[in-house]
Each structure stands twice: as structure tokens, then as C-alpha cells.
PDB file of C-alpha atoms in Angstrom:
ATOM      1  CA  MET A   1       0.000   0.000   0.000  1.00 42.00           C
ATOM      2  CA  ASN A   2       1.228   3.504  -0.727  1.00 43.00           C
ATOM      3  CA  SER A   3       2.270   4.951   2.619  1.00 42.00           C
ATOM      4  CA  ASN A   4       1.773   8.478   1.290  1.00 44.00           C
ATOM      5  CA  ASN A   5      -1.978   7.849   1.289  1.00 48.00           C
ATOM      6  CA  GLU A   6      -2.322   6.431   4.797  1.00 48.00           C
ATOM      7  CA  ASN A   7      -3.189   9.784   6.333  1.00 52.00           C
ATOM      8  CA  ALA A   8      -4.604  11.477   3.246  1.00 62.00           C
ATOM      9  CA  PRO A   9      -7.933  13.229   3.813  1.00 66.00           C
ATOM     10  CA  CYS A  10     -11.035  11.610   2.433  1.00 75.00           C
ATOM     11  CA  PRO A  11     -12.356  13.454  -0.631  1.00 64.00           C
ATOM     12  CA  ASP A  12     -15.765  15.097  -0.422  1.00 60.00           C
ATOM     13  CA  ASP A  13     -18.421  15.034  -3.143  1.00 49.00           C
ATOM     14  CA  ALA A  14     -16.826  17.926  -4.967  1.00 44.00           C
ATOM     15  CA  ASP A  15     -13.320  16.493  -4.800  1.00 49.00           C
ATOM     16  CA  THR A  16     -12.472  14.170  -7.676  1.00 44.00           C
ATOM     17  CA  THR A  17      -8.727  14.466  -7.261  1.00 43.00           C
ATOM     18  CA  GLY A  18      -8.055  13.313  -3.639  1.00 46.00           C
ATOM     19  CA  SER A  19      -5.983  10.197  -2.988  1.00 54.00           C
ATOM     20  CA  ASP A  20      -5.273   8.054  -6.038  1.00 59.00           C
ATOM     21  CA  ASP A  21      -5.151   4.907  -3.902  1.00 73.00           C
ATOM     22  CA  PRO A  22      -8.340   2.880  -4.579  1.00 78.00           C
ATOM     23  CA  GLN A  23      -8.002   1.109  -1.218  1.00 81.00           C
ATOM     24  CA  TRP A  24      -7.957   4.433   0.630  1.00 84.00           C
ATOM     25  CA  LEU A  25     -10.945   5.712  -1.355  1.00 83.00           C
ATOM     26  CA  GLU A  26     -12.816   2.509  -0.567  1.00 84.00           C
ATOM     27  CA  ALA A  27     -11.991   2.863   3.142  1.00 87.00           C
ATOM     28  CA  CYS A  28     -13.324   6.439   3.072  1.00 89.00           C
ATOM     29  CA  ARG A  29     -16.581   5.226   1.512  1.00 86.00           C
ATOM     30  CA  ARG A  30     -16.906   2.537   4.143  1.00 89.00           C
ATOM     31  CA  GLU A  31     -16.198   4.898   7.025  1.00 92.00           C
ATOM     32  CA  GLU A  32     -18.780   7.443   5.897  1.00 91.00           C
ATOM     33  CA  ALA A  33     -21.466   4.802   5.256  1.00 90.00           C
ATOM     34  CA  ILE A  34     -20.887   2.986   8.562  1.00 92.00           C
ATOM     35  CA  ARG A  35     -20.785   6.230  10.538  1.00 91.00           C
ATOM     36  CA  GLU A  36     -24.144   7.251   9.066  1.00 90.00           C
ATOM     37  CA  LEU A  37     -25.551   3.751   9.688  1.00 90.00           C
ATOM     38  CA  LEU A  38     -24.572   3.849  13.347  1.00 89.00           C
ATOM     39  CA  GLY A  39     -26.023   7.340  13.622  1.00 87.00           C
ATOM     40  CA  ARG A  40     -29.423   6.011  12.522  1.00 82.00           C
ATOM     41  CA  SER A  41     -29.405   3.030  14.895  1.00 75.00           C
ATOM     42  CA  ALA A  42     -30.941   2.829  18.335  1.00 68.00           C
ATOM     43  CA  GLY A  43     -28.233   1.628  20.689  1.00 68.00           C
ATOM     44  CA  ASP A  44     -26.355  -1.432  19.462  1.00 72.00           C
ATOM     45  CA  ARG A  45     -29.202  -2.763  17.319  1.00 82.00           C
ATOM     46  CA  LEU A  46     -29.115  -2.136  13.581  1.00 86.00           C
ATOM     47  CA  ARG A  47     -32.237  -2.336  11.447  1.00 84.00           C
ATOM     48  CA  THR A  48     -32.021  -5.101   8.865  1.00 83.00           C
ATOM     49  CA  SER A  49     -33.358  -2.816   6.138  1.00 82.00           C
ATOM     50  CA  ASP A  50     -30.660  -0.223   6.894  1.00 86.00           C
ATOM     51  CA  VAL A  51     -27.948  -2.881   6.845  1.00 86.00           C
ATOM     52  CA  GLU A  52     -29.163  -4.218   3.499  1.00 83.00           C
ATOM     53  CA  ASP A  53     -29.218  -0.730   1.987  1.00 84.00           C
ATOM     54  CA  VAL A  54     -25.701   0.114   3.160  1.00 86.00           C
ATOM     55  CA  ALA A  55     -24.359  -3.280   2.058  1.00 85.00           C
ATOM     56  CA  LEU A  56     -25.893  -2.624  -1.355  1.00 82.00           C
ATOM     57  CA  ASP A  57     -24.270   0.816  -1.510  1.00 81.00           C
ATOM     58  CA  LEU A  58     -20.857  -0.572  -0.591  1.00 82.00           C
ATOM     59  CA  GLY A  59     -21.134  -3.625  -2.824  1.00 78.00           C
ATOM     60  CA  ILE A  60     -20.467  -6.076   0.012  1.00 81.00           C
ATOM     61  CA  SER A  61     -22.432  -8.786   1.771  1.00 80.00           C
ATOM     62  CA  ARG A  62     -24.338  -8.197   5.004  1.00 82.00           C
ATOM     63  CA  ALA A  63     -21.938 -10.499   6.840  1.00 83.00           C
ATOM     64  CA  THR A  64     -18.990  -8.403   5.677  1.00 86.00           C
ATOM     65  CA  LEU A  65     -20.758  -5.211   6.702  1.00 88.00           C
ATOM     66  CA  TYR A  66     -21.486  -6.543  10.186  1.00 88.00           C
ATOM     67  CA  ARG A  67     -17.799  -7.459  10.496  1.00 89.00           C
ATOM     68  CA  LEU A  68     -16.732  -3.969   9.414  1.00 91.00           C
ATOM     69  CA  VAL A  69     -19.186  -2.379  11.858  1.00 91.00           C
ATOM     70  CA  ALA A  70     -17.650  -4.411  14.689  1.00 90.00           C
ATOM     71  CA  ILE A  71     -14.179  -3.298  13.634  1.00 91.00           C
ATOM     72  CA  TYR A  72     -15.260   0.348  13.398  1.00 90.00           C
ATOM     73  CA  ARG A  73     -16.883   0.270  16.821  1.00 90.00           C
ATOM     74  CA  GLU A  74     -13.608  -1.003  18.250  1.00 90.00           C
ATOM     75  CA  THR A  75     -11.383   1.345  16.187  1.00 90.00           C
ATOM     76  CA  PRO A  76     -13.376   4.226  14.636  1.00 89.00           C
ATOM     77  CA  THR A  77     -10.842   5.249  11.997  1.00 91.00           C
ATOM     78  CA  VAL A  78     -10.665   5.145   8.212  1.00 90.00           C
ATOM     79  CA  GLU A  79      -7.462   3.118   8.390  1.00 89.00           C
ATOM     80  CA  ALA A  80      -9.233   0.259  10.199  1.00 89.00           C
ATOM     81  CA  LEU A  81     -11.637  -0.174   7.267  1.00 90.00           C
ATOM     82  CA  GLN A  82      -9.111  -0.407   4.453  1.00 85.00           C
ATOM     83  CA  PRO A  83      -9.375  -3.526   2.281  1.00 79.00           C
ATOM     84  CA  LYS A  84      -6.601  -6.045   2.770  1.00 69.00           C
ATOM     85  CA  PRO A  85      -3.586  -5.214   0.591  1.00 58.00           C
ATOM     86  CA  ARG A  86      -3.835  -8.069  -1.913  1.00 50.00           C
ATOM     87  CA  GLY A  87      -3.828  -5.937  -5.019  1.00 48.00           C
ATOM     88  CA  ARG A  88      -7.208  -4.551  -5.964  1.00 51.00           C
ATOM     89  CA  SER A  89      -9.799  -6.511  -4.048  1.00 46.00           C
ATOM     90  CA  LYS A  90     -13.036  -7.604  -5.632  1.00 49.00           C
ATOM     91  CA  GLY A  91     -15.378  -4.644  -5.788  1.00 46.00           C
ATOM     92  CA  ALA A  92     -12.678  -2.061  -5.026  1.00 47.00           C
ATOM     93  CA  LEU A  93     -12.903   0.061  -8.156  1.00 50.00           C
ATOM     94  CA  ALA A  94     -10.508   2.816  -9.156  1.00 60.00           C
ATOM     95  CA  LEU A  95     -13.270   5.436  -9.303  1.00 72.00           C
ATOM     96  CA  ASP A  96     -13.696   8.560  -7.241  1.00 77.00           C
ATOM     97  CA  LYS A  97     -16.557   9.019  -4.808  1.00 77.00           C
ATOM     98  CA  SER A  98     -18.852  10.876  -7.228  1.00 86.00           C
ATOM     99  CA  ARG A  99     -18.588   8.152  -9.865  1.00 87.00           C
ATOM    100  CA  HIS A 100     -19.150   5.429  -7.261  1.00 83.00           C
ATOM    101  CA  LYS A 101     -22.247   7.266  -6.102  1.00 85.00           C
ATOM    102  CA  LEU A 102     -23.655   7.621  -9.607  1.00 91.00           C
ATOM    103  CA  ILE A 103     -23.182   3.919 -10.364  1.00 91.00           C
ATOM    104  CA  ARG A 104     -24.854   2.899  -7.098  1.00 86.00           C
ATOM    105  CA  GLN A 105     -27.730   5.303  -7.669  1.00 89.00           C
ATOM    106  CA  THR A 106     -28.309   4.037 -11.220  1.00 92.00           C
ATOM    107  CA  ILE A 107     -28.277   0.407 -10.069  1.00 90.00           C
ATOM    108  CA  ARG A 108     -30.969   1.282  -7.526  1.00 88.00           C
ATOM    109  CA  GLU A 109     -33.104   3.339  -9.906  1.00 91.00           C
ATOM    110  CA  VAL A 110     -32.735   1.247 -13.059  1.00 92.00           C
ATOM    111  CA  TYR A 111     -31.648  -2.320 -12.301  1.00 89.00           C
ATOM    112  CA  LEU A 112     -33.292  -3.239  -8.982  1.00 88.00           C
ATOM    113  CA  LYS A 113     -36.834  -2.916 -10.276  1.00 88.00           C
ATOM    114  CA  PRO A 114     -39.711  -5.394 -10.679  1.00 88.00           C
ATOM    115  CA  GLN A 115     -39.395  -5.017 -14.473  1.00 87.00           C
ATOM    116  CA  ARG A 116     -36.057  -6.884 -14.169  1.00 84.00           C
ATOM    117  CA  PRO A 117     -34.086  -4.948 -16.788  1.00 88.00           C
ATOM    118  CA  THR A 118     -31.019  -6.557 -18.320  1.00 90.00           C
ATOM    119  CA  LEU A 119     -27.415  -5.788 -17.470  1.00 89.00           C
ATOM    120  CA  THR A 120     -27.004  -4.348 -20.969  1.00 91.00           C
ATOM    121  CA  HIS A 121     -29.776  -1.826 -20.280  1.00 92.00           C
ATOM    122  CA  LEU A 122     -28.141  -0.896 -16.988  1.00 92.00           C
ATOM    123  CA  VAL A 123     -24.763  -0.353 -18.677  1.00 92.00           C
ATOM    124  CA  GLU A 124     -26.408   1.868 -21.293  1.00 93.00           C
ATOM    125  CA  GLN A 125     -28.104   3.989 -18.637  1.00 94.00           C
ATOM    126  CA  ILE A 126     -24.900   4.358 -16.607  1.00 93.00           C
ATOM    127  CA  HIS A 127     -22.977   5.348 -19.731  1.00 93.00           C
ATOM    128  CA  LEU A 128     -25.656   7.901 -20.588  1.00 94.00           C
ATOM    129  CA  ARG A 129     -25.392   9.504 -17.147  1.00 93.00           C
ATOM    130  CA  PHE A 130     -21.593   9.530 -17.303  1.00 93.00           C
ATOM    131  CA  VAL A 131     -21.754  11.257 -20.692  1.00 92.00           C
ATOM    132  CA  GLN A 132     -24.064  13.886 -19.213  1.00 92.00           C
ATOM    133  CA  HIS A 133     -21.407  14.607 -16.572  1.00 91.00           C
ATOM    134  CA  GLY A 134     -18.605  14.625 -19.128  1.00 91.00           C
ATOM    135  CA  TRP A 135     -16.872  11.657 -17.454  1.00 89.00           C
ATOM    136  CA  PRO A 136     -15.038   8.748 -19.125  1.00 89.00           C
ATOM    137  CA  LEU A 137     -17.286   5.705 -19.464  1.00 90.00           C
ATOM    138  CA  PRO A 138     -16.794   2.884 -16.936  1.00 88.00           C
ATOM    139  CA  ASP A 139     -16.059  -0.551 -18.333  1.00 88.00           C
ATOM    140  CA  ARG A 140     -18.912  -3.044 -18.528  1.00 89.00           C
ATOM    141  CA  ARG A 141     -16.899  -5.399 -16.304  1.00 87.00           C
ATOM    142  CA  THR A 142     -16.703  -2.704 -13.632  1.00 86.00           C
ATOM    143  CA  ILE A 143     -20.484  -2.374 -13.604  1.00 89.00           C
ATOM    144  CA  LYS A 144     -21.008  -6.144 -13.679  1.00 88.00           C
ATOM    145  CA  THR A 145     -18.694  -6.534 -10.685  1.00 84.00           C
ATOM    146  CA  ARG A 146     -20.855  -4.158  -8.672  1.00 84.00           C
ATOM    147  CA  VAL A 147     -24.022  -6.010  -9.683  1.00 86.00           C
ATOM    148  CA  ASP A 148     -22.520  -9.439  -8.947  1.00 83.00           C
ATOM    149  CA  ASP A 149     -21.502  -8.273  -5.462  1.00 79.00           C
ATOM    150  CA  ILE A 150     -25.134  -7.626  -4.512  1.00 81.00           C
ATOM    151  CA  GLU A 151     -26.631 -10.475  -2.518  1.00 76.00           C
ATOM    152  CA  ARG A 152     -29.055 -12.571  -4.563  1.00 78.00           C
ATOM    153  CA  ARG A 153     -31.702 -12.381  -1.854  1.00 76.00           C
ATOM    154  CA  LEU A 154     -31.572  -8.579  -1.855  1.00 79.00           C
ATOM    155  CA  VAL A 155     -31.837  -8.459  -5.657  1.00 79.00           C
ATOM    156  CA  ALA A 156     -34.826 -10.829  -5.517  1.00 79.00           C
ATOM    157  CA  ARG A 157     -36.556  -8.713  -2.864  1.00 79.00           C
ATOM    158  CA  LYS A 158     -36.023  -5.443  -4.711  1.00 80.00           C
ATOM    159  CA  ARG A 159     -37.245  -6.968  -7.972  1.00 80.00           C
ATOM    160  CA  LYS A 160     -40.199  -8.684  -6.257  1.00 80.00           C
ATOM    161  CA  ASP A 161     -39.111 -11.988  -7.837  1.00 78.00           C
ATOM    162  CA  LYS A 162     -41.198 -14.480  -5.844  1.00 79.00           C
ATOM    163  CA  ARG A 163     -39.412 -17.553  -7.181  1.00 78.00           C
ATOM    164  CA  ALA A 164     -35.960 -16.126  -6.406  1.00 74.00           C
ATOM    165  CA  ILE A 165     -37.105 -14.913  -2.991  1.00 70.00           C
ATOM    166  CA  LYS A 166     -38.315 -18.412  -2.134  1.00 72.00           C
ATOM    167  CA  ALA A 167     -35.084 -19.965  -3.429  1.00 70.00           C
ATOM    168  CA  THR A 168     -32.839 -17.630  -1.412  1.00 64.00           C
ATOM    169  CA  THR A 169     -34.821 -17.469   1.833  1.00 66.00           C
ATOM    170  CA  PRO A 170     -33.866 -19.986   4.511  1.00 64.00           C
ATOM    171  CA  VAL A 171     -36.762 -21.988   5.905  1.00 62.00           C
ATOM    172  CA  PRO A 172     -36.125 -22.676   9.598  1.00 62.00           C
ATOM    173  CA  GLY A 173     -37.937 -25.382  11.455  1.00 62.00           C
ATOM    174  CA  GLU A 174     -37.667 -29.008  12.421  1.00 62.00           C
ATOM    175  CA  TYR A 175     -39.812 -31.967  13.333  1.00 62.00           C
ATOM    176  CA  LYS A 176     -40.368 -32.147  17.069  1.00 72.00           C
ATOM    177  CA  ALA A 177     -41.942 -34.896  19.115  1.00 79.00           C
ATOM    178  CA  SER A 178     -42.878 -35.126  22.790  1.00 82.00           C
ATOM    179  CA  ARG A 179     -42.902 -38.913  23.068  1.00 84.00           C
ATOM    180  CA  PRO A 180     -41.608 -42.028  21.265  1.00 87.00           C
ATOM    181  CA  LEU A 181     -43.329 -43.003  18.010  1.00 88.00           C
ATOM    182  CA  GLU A 182     -45.281 -39.735  17.886  1.00 87.00           C
ATOM    183  CA  VAL A 183     -43.490 -38.839  14.648  1.00 88.00           C
ATOM    184  CA  VAL A 184     -41.642 -41.335  12.461  1.00 89.00           C
ATOM    185  CA  GLN A 185     -39.634 -40.194   9.445  1.00 87.00           C
ATOM    186  CA  ILE A 186     -38.894 -42.461   6.492  1.00 88.00           C
ATOM    187  CA  ASP A 187     -35.695 -42.128   4.490  1.00 86.00           C
ATOM    188  CA  HIS A 188     -35.293 -43.914   1.148  1.00 83.00           C
ATOM    189  CA  THR A 189     -31.744 -43.979  -0.228  1.00 85.00           C
ATOM    190  CA  LEU A 190     -29.487 -45.826  -2.657  1.00 84.00           C
ATOM    191  CA  VAL A 191     -26.899 -47.961  -0.830  1.00 86.00           C
ATOM    192  CA  ASP A 192     -23.262 -47.243  -1.618  1.00 82.00           C
ATOM    193  CA  LEU A 193     -22.364 -50.775  -2.705  1.00 84.00           C
ATOM    194  CA  ILE A 194     -22.972 -53.043  -5.682  1.00 86.00           C
ATOM    195  CA  VAL A 195     -24.635 -56.463  -5.494  1.00 87.00           C
ATOM    196  CA  VAL A 196     -22.938 -59.088  -7.682  1.00 87.00           C
ATOM    197  CA  HIS A 197     -24.144 -62.430  -9.059  1.00 85.00           C
ATOM    198  CA  GLU A 198     -23.445 -65.217  -6.582  1.00 84.00           C
ATOM    199  CA  GLU A 199     -21.910 -67.474  -9.256  1.00 84.00           C
ATOM    200  CA  THR A 200     -20.505 -65.283 -12.040  1.00 85.00           C
ATOM    201  CA  ARG A 201     -19.630 -62.331  -9.758  1.00 83.00           C
ATOM    202  CA  GLU A 202     -20.911 -59.954 -12.419  1.00 86.00           C
ATOM    203  CA  PRO A 203     -22.226 -56.655 -11.012  1.00 83.00           C
ATOM    204  CA  LEU A 204     -26.026 -56.458 -10.902  1.00 83.00           C
ATOM    205  CA  ALA A 205     -27.149 -53.205  -9.275  1.00 85.00           C
ATOM    206  CA  ARG A 206     -27.080 -51.101  -6.132  1.00 86.00           C
ATOM    207  CA  PRO A 207     -29.837 -51.923  -3.628  1.00 88.00           C
ATOM    208  CA  TRP A 208     -32.224 -49.422  -2.050  1.00 87.00           C
ATOM    209  CA  LEU A 209     -32.489 -49.029   1.711  1.00 89.00           C
ATOM    210  CA  THR A 210     -35.592 -47.662   3.428  1.00 89.00           C
ATOM    211  CA  LEU A 211     -35.310 -46.662   7.092  1.00 90.00           C
ATOM    212  CA  ALA A 212     -38.027 -45.674   9.550  1.00 91.00           C
ATOM    213  CA  ILE A 213     -36.576 -43.346  12.222  1.00 90.00           C
ATOM    214  CA  ASP A 214     -38.340 -42.296  15.412  1.00 89.00           C
ATOM    215  CA  VAL A 215     -37.903 -38.528  15.772  1.00 85.00           C
ATOM    216  CA  PHE A 216     -38.048 -38.450  19.585  1.00 84.00           C
ATOM    217  CA  THR A 217     -35.478 -41.191  20.302  1.00 87.00           C
ATOM    218  CA  ARG A 218     -33.624 -41.055  16.943  1.00 84.00           C
ATOM    219  CA  MET A 219     -33.850 -44.855  16.949  1.00 90.00           C
ATOM    220  CA  ILE A 220     -34.408 -46.923  13.794  1.00 91.00           C
ATOM    221  CA  THR A 221     -37.772 -48.613  14.186  1.00 91.00           C
ATOM    222  CA  GLY A 222     -37.623 -50.622  10.979  1.00 91.00           C
ATOM    223  CA  PHE A 223     -35.871 -51.044   7.646  1.00 90.00           C
ATOM    224  CA  HIS A 224     -36.408 -52.588   4.238  1.00 88.00           C
ATOM    225  CA  LEU A 225     -33.735 -53.563   1.693  1.00 88.00           C
ATOM    226  CA  SER A 226     -34.763 -54.034  -1.928  1.00 86.00           C
ATOM    227  CA  MET A 227     -33.397 -54.018  -5.478  1.00 84.00           C
ATOM    228  CA  ASP A 228     -36.568 -52.217  -6.593  1.00 79.00           C
ATOM    229  CA  PRO A 229     -36.362 -48.408  -6.249  1.00 71.00           C
ATOM    230  CA  LEU A 230     -40.161 -48.144  -6.322  1.00 64.00           C
ATOM    231  CA  HIS A 231     -40.719 -50.714  -3.611  1.00 55.00           C
ATOM    232  CA  GLY A 232     -42.060 -48.874  -0.565  1.00 50.00           C
ATOM    233  CA  PHE A 233     -41.753 -49.631   3.096  1.00 49.00           C
ATOM    234  CA  PRO A 234     -43.828 -52.766   3.879  1.00 48.00           C
TER     235      PRO A 234
END
């Protein structure tokens, strides 16, 4: 990392010339976003909707944001939030703050909509807005990186994609029983071995094993072994 940038001031919205170190610029973005997030929170609790919005703005996952918040609470400095010096990290783009902001805003306004526009349409709209500002056009790969960094569940929720929401939402729960044999689960699986002919030793097939398991005791109450995959528990 360039030591000349370690204590450089963070650029404001009007400053497009500040530090030329993308890691420092990224740390400045993180510090500002996390400081504002903590300012909106009540005590130590953060609203899930606020966390999702900030994670979207920063192009990181919620888990990463929670980790950065913990670091910032312990050491509230820009330096503590710098990406690890492994070259340019994924999502750390060599763009100034104003350009970052315009890309994020366009993704929100154009891409994360129920109409589910394509990435090509998003790139065209971002290029159009950059042209209006007289800025060089960002590469398509730069824009795609920012889109790919958004959590799938958040994209599904913003786009009101019911199928994607269902596919990306964890479904907690488990079978519970208060006494033996109240609930019995049946598992039907292909055995990891091959039955061979008793005389020629030629391979025949893999047998199927069906187990009945008592949920309360986790004991096997019965089993059935068959060469027929459609043969149910007797």
C-alpha cells in the first residue's frame, strides 16, 4: 500500500482528485457509510433494512458489513476499514466518490426494479449519465462486478421476484416430538455398494435401503432392503 496515502484526507463530493489509492478511497466510503448507519441506529441494534441498503451501496455482503461495523466500533478510523492489501480486491474500483455514487444510484433506480431490466440496459443507462457529466465511461466489467456483489436475496426482494425470494430465503424449522413413536420419518436412499451375481460375480445393481426413524429417540424402528427403487416400506 502507498504509505503516502495512509493519512490522506477523504475526498468530499466535490473532490475528484483526492488520494489516487483505490483502497484508501474505498476505506473512506466505508467509514462514511458505517458512521451514518450507526447514527441512525438505536443503541447497538441495527435495522435489517438499513444494513441491506448500506451493504448494497458498498457492494459487500451483510456479513462483511457486520464485520466492518464491529471493527469500526472497536477502532473508529478510516485506516481500520481499508481492504486487505492483496492488489485490488473484488469490488474495489478505481473510481472517485462521485462516480461510485452515480453507479450505485443508477443500479438502484434502473436495475433493482420489478421489471427486471437486463445488465445491458443498466450499462447503457450508466454510460448515458456519465456522458451527461462529461466523465469517461466505466467498463462493462466494472459495472457487472458491482451487480454481482449484490446479494441474490436482496436483488430478488427489490425486484419482487417471488421464485428467487423463495429460493434464497432460509426456511427454519424441524420436526419435534414429545414422546416415542409420535413422529416417524422415512428415508429412502441408494446404498453405496454393488450387489454381484453369486456365481458369475458380475455386477447387478445397487440396492435401495428404506429406514423408519423415530424422531423423539432417533432410533431406527424398521428397515427394508430391496433391489426395486419403487418398492415402498412394507
